[in-house]
XYZ file of C-alpha atoms in Angstrom:
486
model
C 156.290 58.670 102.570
C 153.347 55.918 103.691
C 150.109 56.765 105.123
C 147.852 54.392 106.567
C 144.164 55.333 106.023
C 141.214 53.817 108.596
C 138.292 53.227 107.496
C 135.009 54.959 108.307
C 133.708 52.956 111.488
C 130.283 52.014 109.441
C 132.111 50.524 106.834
C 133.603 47.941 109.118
C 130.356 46.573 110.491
C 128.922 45.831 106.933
C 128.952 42.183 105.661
C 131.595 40.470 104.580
C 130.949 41.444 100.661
C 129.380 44.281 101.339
C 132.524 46.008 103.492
C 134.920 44.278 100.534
C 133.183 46.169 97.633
C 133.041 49.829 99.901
C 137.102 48.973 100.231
C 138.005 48.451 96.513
C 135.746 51.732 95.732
C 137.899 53.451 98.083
C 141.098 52.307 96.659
C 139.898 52.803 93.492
C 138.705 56.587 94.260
C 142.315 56.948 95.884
C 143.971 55.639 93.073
C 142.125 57.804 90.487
C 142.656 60.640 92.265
C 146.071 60.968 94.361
C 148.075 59.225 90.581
C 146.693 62.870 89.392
C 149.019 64.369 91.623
C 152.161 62.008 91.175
C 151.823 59.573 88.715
C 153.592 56.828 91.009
C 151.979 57.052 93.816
C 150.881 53.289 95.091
C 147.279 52.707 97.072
C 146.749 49.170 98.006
C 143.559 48.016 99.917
C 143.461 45.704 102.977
C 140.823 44.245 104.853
C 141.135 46.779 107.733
C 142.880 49.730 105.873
C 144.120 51.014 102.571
C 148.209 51.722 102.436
C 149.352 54.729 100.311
C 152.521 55.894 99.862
C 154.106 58.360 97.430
C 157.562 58.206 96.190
C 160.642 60.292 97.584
C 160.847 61.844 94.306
C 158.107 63.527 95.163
C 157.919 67.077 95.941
C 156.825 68.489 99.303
C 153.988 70.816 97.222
C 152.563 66.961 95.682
C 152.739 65.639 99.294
C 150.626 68.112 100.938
C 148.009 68.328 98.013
C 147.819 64.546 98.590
C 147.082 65.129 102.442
C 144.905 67.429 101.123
C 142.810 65.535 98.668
C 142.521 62.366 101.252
C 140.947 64.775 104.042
C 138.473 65.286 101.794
C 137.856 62.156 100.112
C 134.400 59.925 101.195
C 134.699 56.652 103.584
C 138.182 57.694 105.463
C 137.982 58.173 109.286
C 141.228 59.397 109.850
C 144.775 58.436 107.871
C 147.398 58.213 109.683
C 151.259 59.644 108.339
C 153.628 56.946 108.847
C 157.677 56.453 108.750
C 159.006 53.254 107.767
C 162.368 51.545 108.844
C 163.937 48.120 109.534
C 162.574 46.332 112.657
C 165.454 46.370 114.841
C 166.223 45.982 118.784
C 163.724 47.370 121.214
C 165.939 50.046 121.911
C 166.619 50.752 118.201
C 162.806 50.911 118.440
C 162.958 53.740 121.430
C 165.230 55.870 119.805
C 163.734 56.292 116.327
C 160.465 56.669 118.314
C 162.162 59.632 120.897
C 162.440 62.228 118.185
C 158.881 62.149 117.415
C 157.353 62.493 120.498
C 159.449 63.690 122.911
C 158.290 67.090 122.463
C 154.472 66.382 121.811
C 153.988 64.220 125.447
C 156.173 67.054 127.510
C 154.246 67.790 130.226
C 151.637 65.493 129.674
C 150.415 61.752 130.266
C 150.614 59.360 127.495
C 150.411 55.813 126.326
C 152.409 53.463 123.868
C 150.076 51.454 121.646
C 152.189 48.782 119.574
C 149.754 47.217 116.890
C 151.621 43.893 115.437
C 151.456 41.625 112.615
C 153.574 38.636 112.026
C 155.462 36.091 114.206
C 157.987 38.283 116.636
C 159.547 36.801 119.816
C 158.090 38.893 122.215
C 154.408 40.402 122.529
C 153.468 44.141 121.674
C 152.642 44.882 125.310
C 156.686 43.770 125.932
C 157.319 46.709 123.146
C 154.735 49.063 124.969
C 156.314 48.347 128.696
C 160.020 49.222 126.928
C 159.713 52.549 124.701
C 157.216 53.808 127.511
C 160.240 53.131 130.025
C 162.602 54.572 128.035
C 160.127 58.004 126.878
C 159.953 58.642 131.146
C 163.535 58.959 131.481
C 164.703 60.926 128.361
C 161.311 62.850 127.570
C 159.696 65.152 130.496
C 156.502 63.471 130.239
C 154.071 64.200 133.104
C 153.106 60.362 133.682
C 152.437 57.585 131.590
C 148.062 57.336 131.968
C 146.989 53.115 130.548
C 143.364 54.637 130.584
C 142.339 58.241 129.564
C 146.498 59.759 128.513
C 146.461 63.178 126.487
C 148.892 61.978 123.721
C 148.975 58.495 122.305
C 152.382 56.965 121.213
C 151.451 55.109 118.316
C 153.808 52.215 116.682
C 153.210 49.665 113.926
C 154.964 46.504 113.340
C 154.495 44.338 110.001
C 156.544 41.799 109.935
C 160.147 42.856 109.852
C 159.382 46.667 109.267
C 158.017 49.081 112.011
C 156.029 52.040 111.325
C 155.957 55.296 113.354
C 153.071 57.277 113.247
C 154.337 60.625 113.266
C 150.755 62.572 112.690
C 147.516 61.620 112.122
C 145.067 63.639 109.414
C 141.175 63.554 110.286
C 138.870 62.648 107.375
C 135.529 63.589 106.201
C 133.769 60.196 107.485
C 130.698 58.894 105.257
C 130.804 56.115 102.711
C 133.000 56.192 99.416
C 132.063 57.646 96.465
C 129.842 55.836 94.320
C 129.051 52.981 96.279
C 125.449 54.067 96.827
C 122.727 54.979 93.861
C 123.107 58.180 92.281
C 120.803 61.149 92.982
C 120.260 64.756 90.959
C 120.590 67.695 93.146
C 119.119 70.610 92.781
C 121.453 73.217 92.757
C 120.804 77.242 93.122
C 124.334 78.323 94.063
C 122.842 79.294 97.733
C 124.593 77.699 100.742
C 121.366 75.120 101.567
C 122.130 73.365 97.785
C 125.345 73.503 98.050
C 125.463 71.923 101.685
C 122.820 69.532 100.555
C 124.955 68.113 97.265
C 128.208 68.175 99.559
C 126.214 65.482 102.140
C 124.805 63.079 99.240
C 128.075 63.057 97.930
C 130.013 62.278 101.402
C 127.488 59.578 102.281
C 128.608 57.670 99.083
C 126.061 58.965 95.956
C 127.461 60.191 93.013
C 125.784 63.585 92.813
C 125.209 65.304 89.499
C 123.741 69.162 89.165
C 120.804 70.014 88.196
C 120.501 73.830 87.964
C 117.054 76.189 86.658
C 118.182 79.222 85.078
C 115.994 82.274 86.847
C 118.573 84.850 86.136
C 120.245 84.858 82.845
C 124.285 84.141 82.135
C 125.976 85.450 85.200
C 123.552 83.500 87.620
C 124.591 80.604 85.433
C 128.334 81.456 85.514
C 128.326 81.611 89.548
C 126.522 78.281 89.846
C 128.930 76.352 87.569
C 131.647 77.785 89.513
C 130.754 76.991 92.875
C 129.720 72.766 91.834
C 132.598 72.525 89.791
C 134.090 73.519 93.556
C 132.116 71.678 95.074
C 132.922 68.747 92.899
C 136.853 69.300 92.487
C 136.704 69.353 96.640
C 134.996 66.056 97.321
C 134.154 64.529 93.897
C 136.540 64.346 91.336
C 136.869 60.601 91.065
C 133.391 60.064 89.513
C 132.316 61.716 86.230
C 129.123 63.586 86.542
C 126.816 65.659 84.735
C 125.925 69.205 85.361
C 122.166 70.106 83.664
C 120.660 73.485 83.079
C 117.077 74.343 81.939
C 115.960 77.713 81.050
C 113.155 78.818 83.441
C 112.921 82.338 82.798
C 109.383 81.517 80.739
C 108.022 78.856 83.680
C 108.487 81.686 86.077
C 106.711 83.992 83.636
C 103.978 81.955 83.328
C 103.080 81.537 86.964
C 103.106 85.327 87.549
C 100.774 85.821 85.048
C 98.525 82.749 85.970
C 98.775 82.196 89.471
C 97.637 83.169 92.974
C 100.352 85.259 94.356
C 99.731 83.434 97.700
C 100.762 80.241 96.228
C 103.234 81.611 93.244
C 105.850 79.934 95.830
C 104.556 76.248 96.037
C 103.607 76.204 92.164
C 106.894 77.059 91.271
C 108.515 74.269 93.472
C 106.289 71.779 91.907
C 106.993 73.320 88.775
C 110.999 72.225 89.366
C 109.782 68.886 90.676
C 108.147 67.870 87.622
C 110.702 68.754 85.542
C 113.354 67.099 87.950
C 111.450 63.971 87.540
C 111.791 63.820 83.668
C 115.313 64.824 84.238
C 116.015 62.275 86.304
C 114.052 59.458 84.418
C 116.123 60.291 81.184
C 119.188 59.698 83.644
C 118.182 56.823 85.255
C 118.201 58.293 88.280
C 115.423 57.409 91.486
C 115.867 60.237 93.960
C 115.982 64.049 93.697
C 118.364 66.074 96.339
C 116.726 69.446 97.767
C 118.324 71.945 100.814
C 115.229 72.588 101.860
C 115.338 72.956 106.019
C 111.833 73.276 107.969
C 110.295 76.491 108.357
C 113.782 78.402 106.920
C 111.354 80.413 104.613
C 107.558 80.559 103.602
C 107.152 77.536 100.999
C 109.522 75.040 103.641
C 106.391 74.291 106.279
C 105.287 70.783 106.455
C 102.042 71.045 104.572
C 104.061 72.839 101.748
C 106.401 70.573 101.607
C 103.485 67.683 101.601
C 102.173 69.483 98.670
C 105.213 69.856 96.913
C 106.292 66.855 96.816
C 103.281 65.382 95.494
C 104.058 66.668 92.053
C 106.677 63.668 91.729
C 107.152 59.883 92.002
C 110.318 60.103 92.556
C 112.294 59.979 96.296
C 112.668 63.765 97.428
C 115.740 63.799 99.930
C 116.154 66.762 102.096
C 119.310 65.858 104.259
C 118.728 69.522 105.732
C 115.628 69.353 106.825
C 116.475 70.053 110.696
C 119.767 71.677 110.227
C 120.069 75.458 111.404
C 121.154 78.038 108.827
C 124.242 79.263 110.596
C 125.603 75.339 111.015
C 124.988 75.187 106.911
C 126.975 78.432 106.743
C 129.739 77.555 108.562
C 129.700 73.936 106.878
C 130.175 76.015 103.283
C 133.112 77.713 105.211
C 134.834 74.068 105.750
C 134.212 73.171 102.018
C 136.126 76.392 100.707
C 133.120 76.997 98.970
C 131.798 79.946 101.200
C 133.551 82.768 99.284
C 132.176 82.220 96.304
C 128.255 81.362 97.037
C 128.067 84.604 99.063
C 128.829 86.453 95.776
C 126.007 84.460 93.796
C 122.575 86.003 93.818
C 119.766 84.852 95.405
C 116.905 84.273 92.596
C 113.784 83.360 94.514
C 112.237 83.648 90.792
C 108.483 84.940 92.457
C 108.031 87.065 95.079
C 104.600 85.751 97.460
C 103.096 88.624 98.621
C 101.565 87.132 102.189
C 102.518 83.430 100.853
C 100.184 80.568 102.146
C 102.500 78.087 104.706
C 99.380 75.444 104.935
C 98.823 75.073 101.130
C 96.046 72.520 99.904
C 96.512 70.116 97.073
C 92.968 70.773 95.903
C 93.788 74.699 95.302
C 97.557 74.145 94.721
C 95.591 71.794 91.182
C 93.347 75.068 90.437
C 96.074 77.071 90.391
C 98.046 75.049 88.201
C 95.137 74.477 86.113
C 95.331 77.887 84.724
C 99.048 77.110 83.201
C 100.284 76.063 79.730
C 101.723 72.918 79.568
C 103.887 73.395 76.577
C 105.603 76.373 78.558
C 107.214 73.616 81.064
C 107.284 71.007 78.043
C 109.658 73.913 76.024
C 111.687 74.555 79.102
C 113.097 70.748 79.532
C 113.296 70.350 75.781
C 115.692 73.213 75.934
C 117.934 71.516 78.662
C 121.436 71.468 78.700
C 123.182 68.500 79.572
C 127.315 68.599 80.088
C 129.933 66.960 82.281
C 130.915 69.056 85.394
C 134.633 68.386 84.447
C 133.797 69.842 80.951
C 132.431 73.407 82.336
C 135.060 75.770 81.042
C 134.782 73.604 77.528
C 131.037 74.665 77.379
C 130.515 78.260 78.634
C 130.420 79.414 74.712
C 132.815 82.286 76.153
C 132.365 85.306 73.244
C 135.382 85.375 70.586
C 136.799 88.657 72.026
C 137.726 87.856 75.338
C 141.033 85.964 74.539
C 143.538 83.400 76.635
C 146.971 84.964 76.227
C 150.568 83.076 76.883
C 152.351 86.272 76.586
C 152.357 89.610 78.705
C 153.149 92.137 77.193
C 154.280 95.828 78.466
C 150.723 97.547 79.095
C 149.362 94.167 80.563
C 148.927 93.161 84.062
C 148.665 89.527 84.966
C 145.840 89.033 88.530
C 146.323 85.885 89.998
C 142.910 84.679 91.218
C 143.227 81.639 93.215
C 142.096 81.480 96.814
C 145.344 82.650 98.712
C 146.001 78.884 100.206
C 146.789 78.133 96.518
C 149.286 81.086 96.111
C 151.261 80.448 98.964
C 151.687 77.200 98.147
C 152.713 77.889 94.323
C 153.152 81.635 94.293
C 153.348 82.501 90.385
C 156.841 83.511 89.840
C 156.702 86.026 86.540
C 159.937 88.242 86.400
C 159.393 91.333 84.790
C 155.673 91.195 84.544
C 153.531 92.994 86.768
C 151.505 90.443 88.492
C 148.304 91.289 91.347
C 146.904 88.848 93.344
C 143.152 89.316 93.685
C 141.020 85.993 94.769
C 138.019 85.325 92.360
C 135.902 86.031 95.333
C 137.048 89.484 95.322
C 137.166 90.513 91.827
C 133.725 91.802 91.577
C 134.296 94.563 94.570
C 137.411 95.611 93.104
C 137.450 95.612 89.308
C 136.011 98.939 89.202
C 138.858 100.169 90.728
C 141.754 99.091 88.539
C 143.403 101.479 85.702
C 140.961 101.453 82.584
C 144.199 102.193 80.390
C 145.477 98.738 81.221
C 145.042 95.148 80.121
C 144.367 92.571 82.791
C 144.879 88.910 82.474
C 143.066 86.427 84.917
C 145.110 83.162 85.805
C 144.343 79.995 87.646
C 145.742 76.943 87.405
C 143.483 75.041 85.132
C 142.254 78.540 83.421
C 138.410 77.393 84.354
C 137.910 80.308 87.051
C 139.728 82.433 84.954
C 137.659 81.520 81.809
C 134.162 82.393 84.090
C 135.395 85.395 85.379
C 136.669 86.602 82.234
C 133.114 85.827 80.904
C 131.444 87.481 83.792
C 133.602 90.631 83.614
C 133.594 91.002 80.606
C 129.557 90.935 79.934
C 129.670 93.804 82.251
C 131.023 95.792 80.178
C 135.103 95.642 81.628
C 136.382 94.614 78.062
C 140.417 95.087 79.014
C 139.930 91.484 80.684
C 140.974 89.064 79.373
C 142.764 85.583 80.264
C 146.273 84.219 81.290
C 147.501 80.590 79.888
C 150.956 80.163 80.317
C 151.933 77.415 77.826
C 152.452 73.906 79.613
């Protein structure tokens, strides 16, 4: 199977060099990613498109997960799925084309569009005028319509081959992946962060995580879990780091030191500076924030002003106008919805009537009153790891244990989102096996039969491992994990 992928439109009005380096990152991002699925599958990069096509031995599970992992990747406009014969006759042409379209253009107007390549004997609009012919009499088109139709007929011709486009996939737009500078984002697990990281990343910056620790292990566990989503959705072809810094103390220090007006602001400076020295050890020039205009207390202008002025470095806000219910619904489209909505919100200080016009000059008395080495101690104690290294890292406690066999008084809960089991249910004869998705174990763990043993399985055993983890330092010590050997 071949599919031709377009480029995003922006990419094709850069300079010459410029639009030839944002290809070859493309390809490259393809290649790293789609050869995880099938280890032979080909992407080659043109000046106007990139060609991929996976083998027939191929299964029709691989093919869909590469659809799937191409509507998601940076820089694609659309791709378009393609089937690839002999260039014959026009009328060889017509009825390999009929097939495909007859039933899409009944009852409506179309168009044929013949794009051409190579020396041929007769011109593409000769092509057009003869399958079009052909598609009135033996379809029940409504009329063919040169201008505005409903349904485009859409053939390729390289050469001595001709291509039929039998569907075309939209893509995520933006630039590819790591052909702009790399930012740190700061990540809560809330929908704004998460929305925030997901637009650096589409517009081309390799994102990496930078996440302050307000409530203990399980806040940690959700946020892991949601940008190791975030970044097996959109960016798995760049390695990138995910960094946590304990901030239970900073926090502690501004409630005891601070204005409770302006406990808000301090705090957000607080994160700023240590952002910056973050981002300095990473090489990194620009910090990534969800903060939207006037969506809470410490997000007006002059607070942001303030804020802000507690680091050199860029602060980019790619929210800053965008409702709350469009950043909702955008989590929704990343599959990442689910699982924010069971993280927490830790605001970390509580305002009690919170100043929205804060003042640099009182925001520095404030401050004035806090320990330095408290902030110092917190980024000392920073943990850096790479994102594809989570479940590696989570120091998960000795007892809760990854199992290849079931045994009689053990029930296996498949936790994958439900897309995931119908396209590879788990087939386990003889065992019991539940299907709960990880979004829904927390509701319904309470409920299951204390005299059992459950065992959580995923594919990659990373949710399973955080869940189990989770769970488990709740006190539900019959979970543990499922790991089928490979």
């Amino acid at each position: 199977m071949k599919f031709i992928v377009k480029l995003f439109p922006e990419i094709t009005i850069k300079s010459r060099p410029v639009r030839r380096r944002f290809i070859q990152r493309l390809q490259s991002n393809l290649q790293i990613l789609l050869k995880r699925i099938h280890p032979k599958v080909t992407v080659s990069g043109f000046w106007d498109k990139i060609e991929v096509v996976v083998p027939e031995s191929a299964s029709m599970l691989e093919v869909d997960a590469v659809v799937e992992t191409m509507k998601m990747t940076p820089g694609i406009a659309h791709f378009l799925e393609v089937a690839e014969y002999p260039l014959g006759s026009f009328h060889d042409v017509f009825e390999k084309t009929l097939p495909v379209y007859r039933d899409r253009i009944e009852g409506k107007t179309f168009k044929v569009r013949v794009k051409r390549t190579g020396d041929h004997d007769f011109t593409s609009v000769d092509m057009e005028r003869y399958v079009g012919g052909g598609l009135l009499q033996h379809a029940q088109p409504l009329r063919v319509d040169v201008r505005k139709p409903e349904v485009f007929v859409d053939l390729e011709i390289k050469n001595e081959k001709l291509f039929i486009v039998e569907k075309q996939h939209k893509g995520l737009g933006g630039y590819p992946l790591g052909s702009q500078e790399p930012v740190l984002s700061l990540i809560s697990g809330g929908f704004d962060s998460v929305v925030s990281s997901y637009m650096t990343m589409r517009r081309g910056a390799k994102t990496h995580f930078l996440f302050f620790n307000l409530g203990g292990k399980a806040h940690e566990v959700g946020v892991k879990q949601v940008a190791l989503q975030l970044w097996q959705g959109l960016g798995a072809s760049a390695r990138v780091k995910f960094v946590t810094v304990p901030f239970e103390e900073v926090v502690g220090d501004i409630l005891q030191n601070v204005h409770h007006s302006h406990m808000g602001v301090v705090l957000k400076r607080q994160m700023m500076r240590a952002a910056e020295r973050v981002a300095d050890e990473m090489k990194i020039d620009a910090i990534v924030t969800g903060e939207s205009i006037a969506q809470v207390s410490s997000q007006t202008i002059p607070n942001l002003n303030v804020i802000d002025r507690a680091t050199d470095k860029l602060v980019v806000r790619p929210l800053i106008t965008v409702d709350k219910p469009e950043i909702v619904e955008l989590t929704k489209r990343l599959g990442c919805f689910d699982i924010v909505k069971m993280i927490p919100e830790y605001c970390g200080v509580i305002s009690d009537r919170p100043t929205t016009r804060a003042k640099l000059s009182r925001v520095l008395e404030e401050e004035s009153q806090l320990d330095e080495e408290v902030l110092d101690r917190a980024i000392s104690q920073c943990k850096v790891i790479k994102i594809d290294d989570i479940a590696k890292n989570l120091d998960i406690e000795s007892d809760i244990e990854a199992l290849s066999k079931v045994s009689e008084n053990q029930v296996v809960v498949d936790i994958r989102a439900p897309l995931e089991v119908e396209r590879k249910p788990l087939n386990m004869p003889g065992c019991d096996v539940q299907v709960i998705p990880f979004y829904e174990l927390e509701s319904k763990v309470a409920t299951l039969d204390n005299s059992k043993e459950y065992l959580l399985y995923c594919d990659k055993g990373v949710m399973s491992s955080l869940h189990a983890q989770s769970l488990q330092e709740k006190g539900y010590l019959n979970i543990k994990v499922y790991r089928p050997l490979v």
